[in-house]
Amino acid sequence: MSVLIKNGRIITATDDYQGDVYIENETVTQIGKNLDREADEIIDASGKYLFPGGVDPHTHLDMPFGGTVTADNFETGTRAAAHGGTTTIIDFAIQTMGHSALEGLDTWHQKADGQTAIDYGFHMILTDMEGDRLSEMKTLVEQGITSYKLFMAYPGVLYMDDGMIYRTMQRAGELGAMICMHAENGIVIDEIIRKAVSEGKTEPKWHSLTRPTRMEAEAVHRTISIAGEAEVPVYIVHLSSSDALDEIVIARNEGLPVYAETCPQYLFLDYSYYEKDNFEGAKYVMSPPLREKWNQDELWYGLQTNNVQAVSTDHCSFRFQDQKTLGKDLFTKIPNGAPGVENRMSLMFQGGVVEGRISLNRFVEITSTSAAKLFGLFPKKGTIAIGSDADIVIFDPNREETISVNNPCTHHMNVDYSAYEGFSVKGYPETVLSRGKVIIKNCEYVGKKGDGQFLKRDLYSGIE
Ligand code: URP
Ligand code: ZN
Ligand code: ZN
C-alpha cells in the first residue's frame, strides 16, 4: 500500500516547508518537492498543513473510578481522538492495591487489545510497592511500560505515602524510567473537605474551593525534592495553577530534570464554570480543579517559555445524566474527570496559533513531539521524517467549527456533554492517517476497530 500526499505545508517541531510525502506501507519513505511517483492513493493537500499526528500522553479509558466506570472505552475514546487529530495516546493502567502491577497491566491489555482506532501505550499507576513488588518494575520496563504515575492525592484510593513514593522513585531512577506525579496534597485536602462538608457545603463549586492551589504547589515542591534525592526525572501531570508552575520554574532554573504538562481545561476554562445552575458545575469536577481565570495566562506563559513542555487532555469522561449525578447531594461523590480527547488539537491551534500565543512549530512540539520524546516514542511518533510512522494530520487552517455535543464533526466521545460547548475554533483536521492508512476523511471515520497497535515504549531520553 502506498500513499502520496502532494503540495502540503509540512510542519514539525523544527521545520516548516512545502513538499510531498511518500508513504509505503506504514512508514514515510520519501519527502521532497514535486515527487512524481505512482501510488495507490494520491491526496492533494494544497493549502493544508501537514502535522505529525497528535500524541496525547494522558487519557483514562475504560477506567473504574469514583464508583463508576469512564464513559469512553478504548473503542470510542480512540475513535474520538482520531477525529480530533490525535493518533497516539498513552493511557493509564492501574495496579490494584494489594495486587501485582503485572496483573493490572494484563487487565489493561485485555481492555485495549483489538479495540483501538489508533496506536496506544500505557503508563502504570502504581499504588502498592510493598515487599518485593519493586522488582516488578524491571519487568514493566521490559514490556514497554517506562513511566509510572504516583498519586499524592486521593487517600485510600490511589494515594501513596512519601516513603513509598521515595522507594518507587529510586527504583524508577535506577531503571532509567520516568515518574509522573499527581501533585496535590490529598491528606490536607481531605481535612479541608471534611470541614466544608460538616458546614453543609455540598454543591459542585466546593470541589474547587476545597482544593487550594497552595496544596498543588506544595505537592509539586515535595515531588521535586523527593525526586532529587531519588535521582529520577519527574513529569508533573495536569498542572493547573500559577502557584504550582512557580515551583517547576525554580527547579528547571536549577537544571533539574523536571517536566510538566497542562491540559486545555486549565487554559480555556476557569472556576466560574462551577457556579453554573442546575448542577452543571459537576461537568467540570476534576482534580486538580479549574482555577481562577488569571492562572490561564500564566500557564500559556509556561508553554511559551518551555517550562511546560506538553499538553495532554486527562480525558476521563463521565456522563452528566447518570454518572456526574452520583454526587447530586454531595460534591465528594461526583466522579472526577472531564472529556476532551477529541478537542485538544483544535483548541490548542485556536488558542495557541490563531490567537498568536505560539508558533506553528511550538504547536507541534507541545501537542506531539515533546510527549513522544519524553515517553520513548520518538522518532517513530512525534514527527514527519523518513522512517517515522506515517501518522499525519492534513489540517485545514481555514475551516471553522463550533465545538458542541450536537456538532457531528466535533463530538464523537461517548458522553452526553462537551466541556467546550460553544467554543469556536478556526483550523480543523481534514484527513487523518494512522501508520499510512486514512482513518478520518472529512469528519467520517473510515478506519476499523483494531487498527491501533500497542506501543512498547523505550526509556525516556532527556529533552530541554
Ligand atoms: O479528575 C481527574 N483528573 N480524573 C482522572 C484521574 C486523575 O487524577 O488523573
Ligand atoms: Zn491525576
Ligand atoms: Zn488523569
XYZ file of C-alpha atoms and ligand atoms in Angstrom:
475
model
C 0.000 0.000 0.000
C 1.434 3.412 -0.950
C 0.124 6.920 -0.423
C 1.432 10.165 -1.925
C 0.419 13.392 -0.175
C 1.105 16.289 -2.519
C 1.659 20.001 -2.012
C 1.257 20.170 1.755
C 2.951 22.597 4.109
C 4.953 20.193 6.258
C 5.323 21.419 9.804
C 7.319 19.669 12.507
C 8.676 20.975 15.791
C 11.663 22.375 13.904
C 10.775 22.671 10.200
C 8.208 24.399 8.031
C 8.360 23.836 4.271
C 6.289 22.977 1.225
C 6.571 19.413 -0.071
C 5.230 15.983 -0.905
C 5.283 12.974 1.401
C 5.515 9.418 0.109
C 4.351 6.585 2.330
C 4.967 2.901 1.788
C 3.046 0.541 3.978
C 3.139 2.225 7.368
C 6.177 4.451 7.054
C 7.268 7.711 5.481
C 9.870 6.703 2.891
C 10.435 9.893 0.895
C 9.886 13.624 1.314
C 10.616 16.061 -1.467
C 9.352 18.620 -3.916
C 7.286 17.541 -6.923
C 7.597 13.827 -6.263
C 6.459 12.117 -9.426
C 5.678 8.609 -8.262
C 2.871 6.187 -8.632
C 0.846 5.470 -5.531
C -2.261 3.523 -4.594
C -3.726 6.735 -3.245
C -2.820 10.328 -4.066
C -4.057 13.076 -1.754
C -3.874 16.728 -2.746
C -3.029 18.775 0.338
C -2.757 22.184 -1.381
C -3.480 24.929 1.103
C -3.306 22.489 4.019
C -0.814 21.924 6.800
C 0.709 18.501 7.420
C 1.259 17.935 11.140
C 2.607 14.826 12.826
C -0.334 13.043 14.428
C -1.058 14.304 17.910
C 0.328 12.427 20.911
C -1.907 12.668 23.974
C 0.117 11.299 26.885
C -2.707 11.300 29.428
C -6.037 9.510 28.967
C -8.262 7.301 31.112
C -10.310 4.859 29.059
C -12.439 2.071 30.487
C -11.303 3.066 33.957
C -13.221 2.216 37.136
C -13.194 5.407 39.209
C -15.423 7.310 41.603
C -17.925 4.464 41.969
C -18.464 4.043 38.225
C -16.527 3.386 35.012
C -15.495 6.039 32.493
C -17.977 6.535 29.683
C -15.377 6.115 26.948
C -13.723 2.782 26.422
C -10.793 2.054 24.127
C -13.019 1.830 21.078
C -14.980 5.067 21.499
C -12.166 7.054 23.099
C -9.552 6.319 20.450
C -12.014 6.883 17.608
C -12.862 10.285 19.045
C -9.150 11.031 19.466
C -8.592 10.225 15.784
C -11.388 12.599 14.757
C -9.562 15.342 16.593
C -6.163 14.631 15.016
C -4.597 12.567 17.789
C -3.008 9.347 16.534
C -1.282 8.146 19.706
C -2.479 8.014 23.286
C -0.740 6.885 26.433
C -3.400 5.597 28.805
C -3.012 4.754 32.483
C -3.128 1.106 33.520
C -3.759 0.674 37.253
C -2.208 -1.589 39.854
C -4.969 -2.561 42.263
C -3.880 -2.147 45.875
C -2.639 -5.485 47.253
C -2.186 -6.987 43.791
C 0.677 -7.322 41.351
C 1.284 -4.428 38.944
C 1.766 -7.002 36.192
C -1.766 -8.242 36.823
C -3.009 -4.663 36.388
C -1.115 -4.371 33.116
C -2.697 -7.593 31.832
C -6.138 -6.223 32.642
C -5.443 -3.053 30.617
C -4.080 -5.064 27.695
C -7.322 -7.032 27.677
C -9.373 -3.834 27.685
C -7.478 -2.333 24.725
C -6.406 -5.244 22.565
C -8.242 -5.258 19.229
C -10.385 -2.262 20.201
C -8.500 0.851 19.206
C -8.540 3.131 16.183
C -5.024 4.465 16.870
C -1.796 3.311 18.483
C -1.564 3.323 22.251
C 0.870 2.823 25.077
C 0.424 2.549 28.820
C 1.839 4.297 31.836
C 1.331 2.297 35.011
C -0.359 3.785 38.057
C 1.492 2.194 40.957
C -0.356 2.089 44.256
C 1.411 -0.562 46.264
C 5.166 -1.088 46.219
C 5.436 -3.106 49.429
C 7.689 -6.153 49.812
C 9.260 -7.471 46.651
C 6.862 -5.638 44.329
C 9.636 -3.202 43.370
C 11.177 -5.998 41.322
C 8.087 -5.928 39.065
C 9.167 -2.537 37.772
C 12.007 -4.105 35.772
C 9.517 -6.433 34.079
C 7.281 -3.462 33.335
C 10.174 -1.650 31.631
C 10.940 -4.768 29.589
C 7.311 -4.773 28.487
C 7.460 -1.160 27.305
C 5.909 0.474 30.349
C 8.622 3.025 31.043
C 6.755 5.597 33.119
C 4.794 5.351 36.358
C 2.143 7.601 37.795
C 2.069 8.076 41.548
C -0.628 9.901 43.494
C -0.191 12.311 46.376
C -3.978 12.770 46.160
C -6.998 10.504 46.760
C -6.089 8.959 50.170
C -7.422 5.423 50.498
C -7.861 5.082 46.750
C -4.692 5.722 44.743
C -2.621 7.654 47.315
C 0.964 6.686 48.154
C 2.777 7.994 51.203
C 6.103 9.802 50.858
C 8.144 6.770 51.968
C 6.659 4.576 49.284
C 6.983 7.401 46.774
C 10.696 7.721 47.564
C 11.242 3.963 47.312
C 9.386 3.749 43.998
C 11.146 6.799 42.593
C 14.538 5.371 43.495
C 13.833 2.134 41.666
C 12.481 4.052 38.666
C 15.662 6.152 38.655
C 17.842 3.023 38.649
C 15.873 1.662 35.703
C 16.039 4.935 33.735
C 12.256 5.319 33.855
C 10.117 8.413 34.331
C 7.843 9.306 37.244
C 4.550 11.068 36.505
C 3.084 12.710 39.584
C -0.447 13.725 40.508
C 0.672 16.534 42.767
C -1.994 17.591 45.236
C -1.669 17.200 48.998
C -4.548 14.753 49.435
C -4.145 14.426 53.200
C -4.633 18.138 53.885
C -7.291 18.422 51.175
C -9.290 15.651 52.862
C -9.209 17.659 56.117
C -10.431 20.766 54.291
C -13.193 18.712 52.642
C -14.302 17.211 55.974
C -14.659 20.680 57.465
C -16.569 22.025 54.453
C -18.968 19.075 54.428
C -19.572 19.415 58.173
C -20.594 23.017 57.474
C -23.192 21.855 54.945
C -21.233 22.885 51.857
C -22.346 20.325 49.290
C -22.542 21.940 45.808
C -20.053 21.246 42.976
C -18.167 24.520 43.487
C -16.894 23.189 46.819
C -14.848 20.638 44.928
C -12.700 23.530 43.762
C -12.837 25.589 46.948
C -11.524 22.652 48.999
C -8.504 22.061 46.737
C -6.402 25.244 47.032
C -3.588 25.979 44.586
C -1.193 26.051 47.560
C -1.844 22.340 48.076
C -0.915 21.719 44.453
C 2.230 23.856 44.733
C 3.250 22.154 47.970
C 2.914 18.739 46.360
C 4.879 19.813 43.282
C 7.621 21.127 45.580
C 7.651 17.880 47.584
C 7.714 15.787 44.403
C 10.728 17.680 43.112
C 12.546 17.408 46.464
C 11.952 13.666 46.800
C 12.806 13.066 43.127
C 16.066 14.975 43.601
C 17.077 12.612 46.420
C 15.913 9.595 44.428
C 17.664 10.802 41.270
C 14.786 10.328 38.879
C 13.235 12.627 36.251
C 9.704 13.751 37.059
C 6.804 14.873 34.905
C 4.037 16.712 36.730
C 0.714 15.771 35.167
C -2.253 18.110 34.701
C -0.557 21.228 36.082
C -3.374 23.666 36.781
C -2.118 26.746 38.599
C 0.388 29.551 38.601
C 1.455 28.658 42.157
C 2.404 25.156 41.064
C 4.117 26.424 37.922
C 6.364 28.648 40.066
C 7.800 25.511 41.673
C 8.521 23.999 38.278
C 10.277 27.157 37.118
C 12.526 27.237 40.196
C 13.518 23.591 39.686
C 14.153 23.964 35.972
C 16.263 27.059 36.563
C 18.411 24.837 38.767
C 18.785 22.462 35.822
C 16.773 19.624 37.364
C 15.071 17.066 35.090
C 11.587 18.351 35.896
C 8.851 18.482 33.251
C 5.173 19.344 33.210
C 2.066 19.063 31.132
C -1.031 21.167 31.339
C -4.419 20.480 29.732
C -6.885 22.521 27.634
C -9.317 22.685 30.554
C -6.806 24.750 32.561
C -6.073 27.003 29.566
C -9.667 27.608 28.408
C -11.977 27.044 31.410
C -11.989 28.533 34.885
C -13.555 28.476 38.359
C -16.712 30.291 37.214
C -17.866 27.095 35.453
C -18.542 25.571 38.884
C -21.133 28.242 39.555
C -23.391 27.194 36.676
C -27.001 26.494 37.619
C -28.784 23.141 37.643
C -25.824 21.145 38.921
C -23.990 21.832 35.625
C -20.844 22.701 37.578
C -20.481 18.942 38.092
C -19.453 18.621 34.446
C -16.190 20.331 35.386
C -15.414 18.427 38.564
C -11.902 17.145 38.024
C -8.694 17.113 40.019
C -6.914 19.427 40.198
C -9.952 21.677 39.769
C -10.415 24.607 37.415
C -8.734 27.707 38.807
C -9.346 31.455 38.807
C -9.112 32.745 35.249
C -5.855 34.678 35.642
C -3.980 31.384 36.006
C -4.605 30.714 32.318
C -2.199 33.440 31.175
C 0.496 32.069 33.455
C 0.082 28.560 32.052
C 0.242 29.881 28.492
C 3.415 31.705 29.515
C 4.720 28.409 30.860
C 4.132 26.847 27.439
C 5.764 29.787 25.676
C 8.877 29.584 27.842
C 9.119 25.769 27.750
C 8.643 25.469 31.480
C 5.607 23.417 30.469
C 6.523 21.015 27.681
C 3.317 19.243 26.708
C -0.461 19.478 26.563
C -2.473 16.369 27.351
C -6.202 16.037 27.948
C -6.522 13.881 31.077
C -9.582 12.647 29.174
C -11.720 10.946 31.819
C -15.325 11.127 30.685
C -18.421 10.598 32.784
C -21.933 11.201 31.501
C -23.774 14.125 33.073
C -27.156 12.406 33.195
C -26.373 9.289 35.177
C -22.735 9.453 36.312
C -21.981 13.010 37.440
C -25.334 12.874 39.243
C -23.911 10.319 41.668
C -22.846 13.471 43.508
C -26.150 15.326 43.233
C -26.338 15.721 47.009
C -22.631 15.908 47.821
C -19.733 17.140 45.694
C -17.328 14.476 47.018
C -19.411 11.818 45.263
C -19.147 13.416 41.809
C -16.797 11.261 39.698
C -13.657 13.298 38.981
C -12.827 13.881 35.342
C -13.913 15.515 32.102
C -13.936 14.675 28.396
C -11.622 16.333 25.871
C -9.513 13.861 23.881
C -11.218 14.989 20.665
C -10.803 18.712 21.224
C -7.150 19.122 22.203
C -5.574 19.791 18.803
C -8.185 22.237 17.525
C -8.363 24.129 20.827
C -4.582 24.418 21.036
C -4.401 25.569 17.423
C -7.049 28.208 18.117
C -5.743 29.432 21.454
C -2.109 28.983 20.501
C -1.565 29.711 16.812
C -4.681 31.622 15.702
C -4.651 33.862 18.763
C -0.921 34.461 18.368
C 0.477 32.917 21.547
C 2.727 30.278 19.984
C 4.301 29.464 16.627
C 3.251 26.599 14.375
C 6.435 24.733 15.337
C 5.702 25.139 19.017
C 2.146 23.934 18.434
C 3.556 20.691 17.010
C 6.061 20.406 19.809
C 3.545 20.695 22.652
C 0.841 18.555 21.036
C 3.056 15.790 19.679
C 6.864 15.922 19.672
C 7.707 16.586 23.324
C 5.445 13.835 24.628
C 6.888 11.414 22.053
C 10.393 12.282 23.241
C 9.647 12.226 26.955
C 7.866 8.894 26.762
C 10.179 6.919 24.498
C 8.250 7.104 21.230
C 10.402 9.480 19.171
C 11.124 9.447 16.205
C 8.624 6.673 15.444
C 5.970 9.137 16.641
C 6.013 12.911 17.037
C 7.463 13.998 13.700
C 7.182 13.716 9.927
C 10.504 12.280 8.761
C 11.828 9.438 6.676
C 11.496 6.268 8.716
C 8.808 7.644 11.024
C 5.367 6.110 11.264
C 3.092 7.797 8.753
C 0.815 9.304 11.400
C -0.123 12.518 9.631
C -2.857 15.100 10.091
C -3.856 17.027 6.979
C -5.109 20.139 8.678
C -7.262 22.808 7.102
C -6.206 26.090 8.753
C -9.293 27.877 7.462
C -12.055 25.521 8.454
C -14.227 26.905 11.223
C -16.145 24.748 13.655
C -18.147 25.391 16.778
C -17.437 22.692 19.313
C -20.664 21.171 20.538
C -22.143 17.908 21.671
C -24.572 18.450 18.770
C -21.923 19.058 16.094
C -21.380 15.738 14.265
C -17.925 16.941 13.283
C -16.598 17.784 16.758
C -18.210 15.275 19.086
C -17.648 11.524 18.887
C -16.849 10.962 22.554
C -19.298 8.642 24.286
C -20.515 11.310 26.663
C -23.611 13.495 26.742
C -21.924 16.891 27.005
C -18.969 18.846 25.727
C -16.752 20.650 28.224
C -16.109 23.228 25.489
C -19.716 23.713 24.334
C -19.964 26.760 22.054
C -16.226 27.377 21.657
C -15.389 28.481 18.106
C -12.194 27.239 16.520
C -10.531 28.078 13.236
C -8.456 25.204 11.873
C -9.546 21.584 11.916
C -8.226 18.174 10.814
C -9.495 17.250 7.360
C -7.795 13.887 6.844
C -6.006 11.778 9.443
C -3.631 8.943 8.650
C -2.510 6.369 11.159
C 0.523 4.386 10.017
C -0.219 5.223 6.400
C -3.894 4.350 6.486
C -6.533 7.055 6.135
C -8.788 6.714 9.170
C -10.593 10.084 9.127
C -11.842 11.790 5.971
C -13.920 14.954 6.267
C -15.340 14.099 9.680
C -16.062 10.482 8.737
C -14.311 7.607 10.457
C -13.115 5.272 7.706
C -10.801 3.069 9.754
C -11.739 -0.058 11.605
C -11.724 -1.159 15.199
C -8.423 -2.830 15.978
C -6.283 -0.809 13.532
C -4.354 0.554 16.501
C -1.369 -1.287 17.949
C 0.199 -1.420 21.391
C 3.381 0.655 21.588
C 6.220 -0.848 23.558
C 7.932 2.337 24.631
C 11.657 2.983 25.069
C 13.097 4.660 28.121
C 12.874 8.422 28.478
C 15.555 10.329 26.616
C 16.172 13.783 28.002
C 14.741 16.881 26.365
C 15.343 20.528 27.127
O -10.137 14.377 37.753
C -9.318 13.676 37.174
N -8.189 14.225 36.794
N -9.591 12.394 36.909
C -8.719 11.448 36.369
C -7.767 10.878 37.368
C -6.536 11.726 37.514
O -6.209 12.116 38.614
O -5.849 11.982 36.538
Zn -4.200 12.737 38.242
Zn -5.539 11.670 34.796
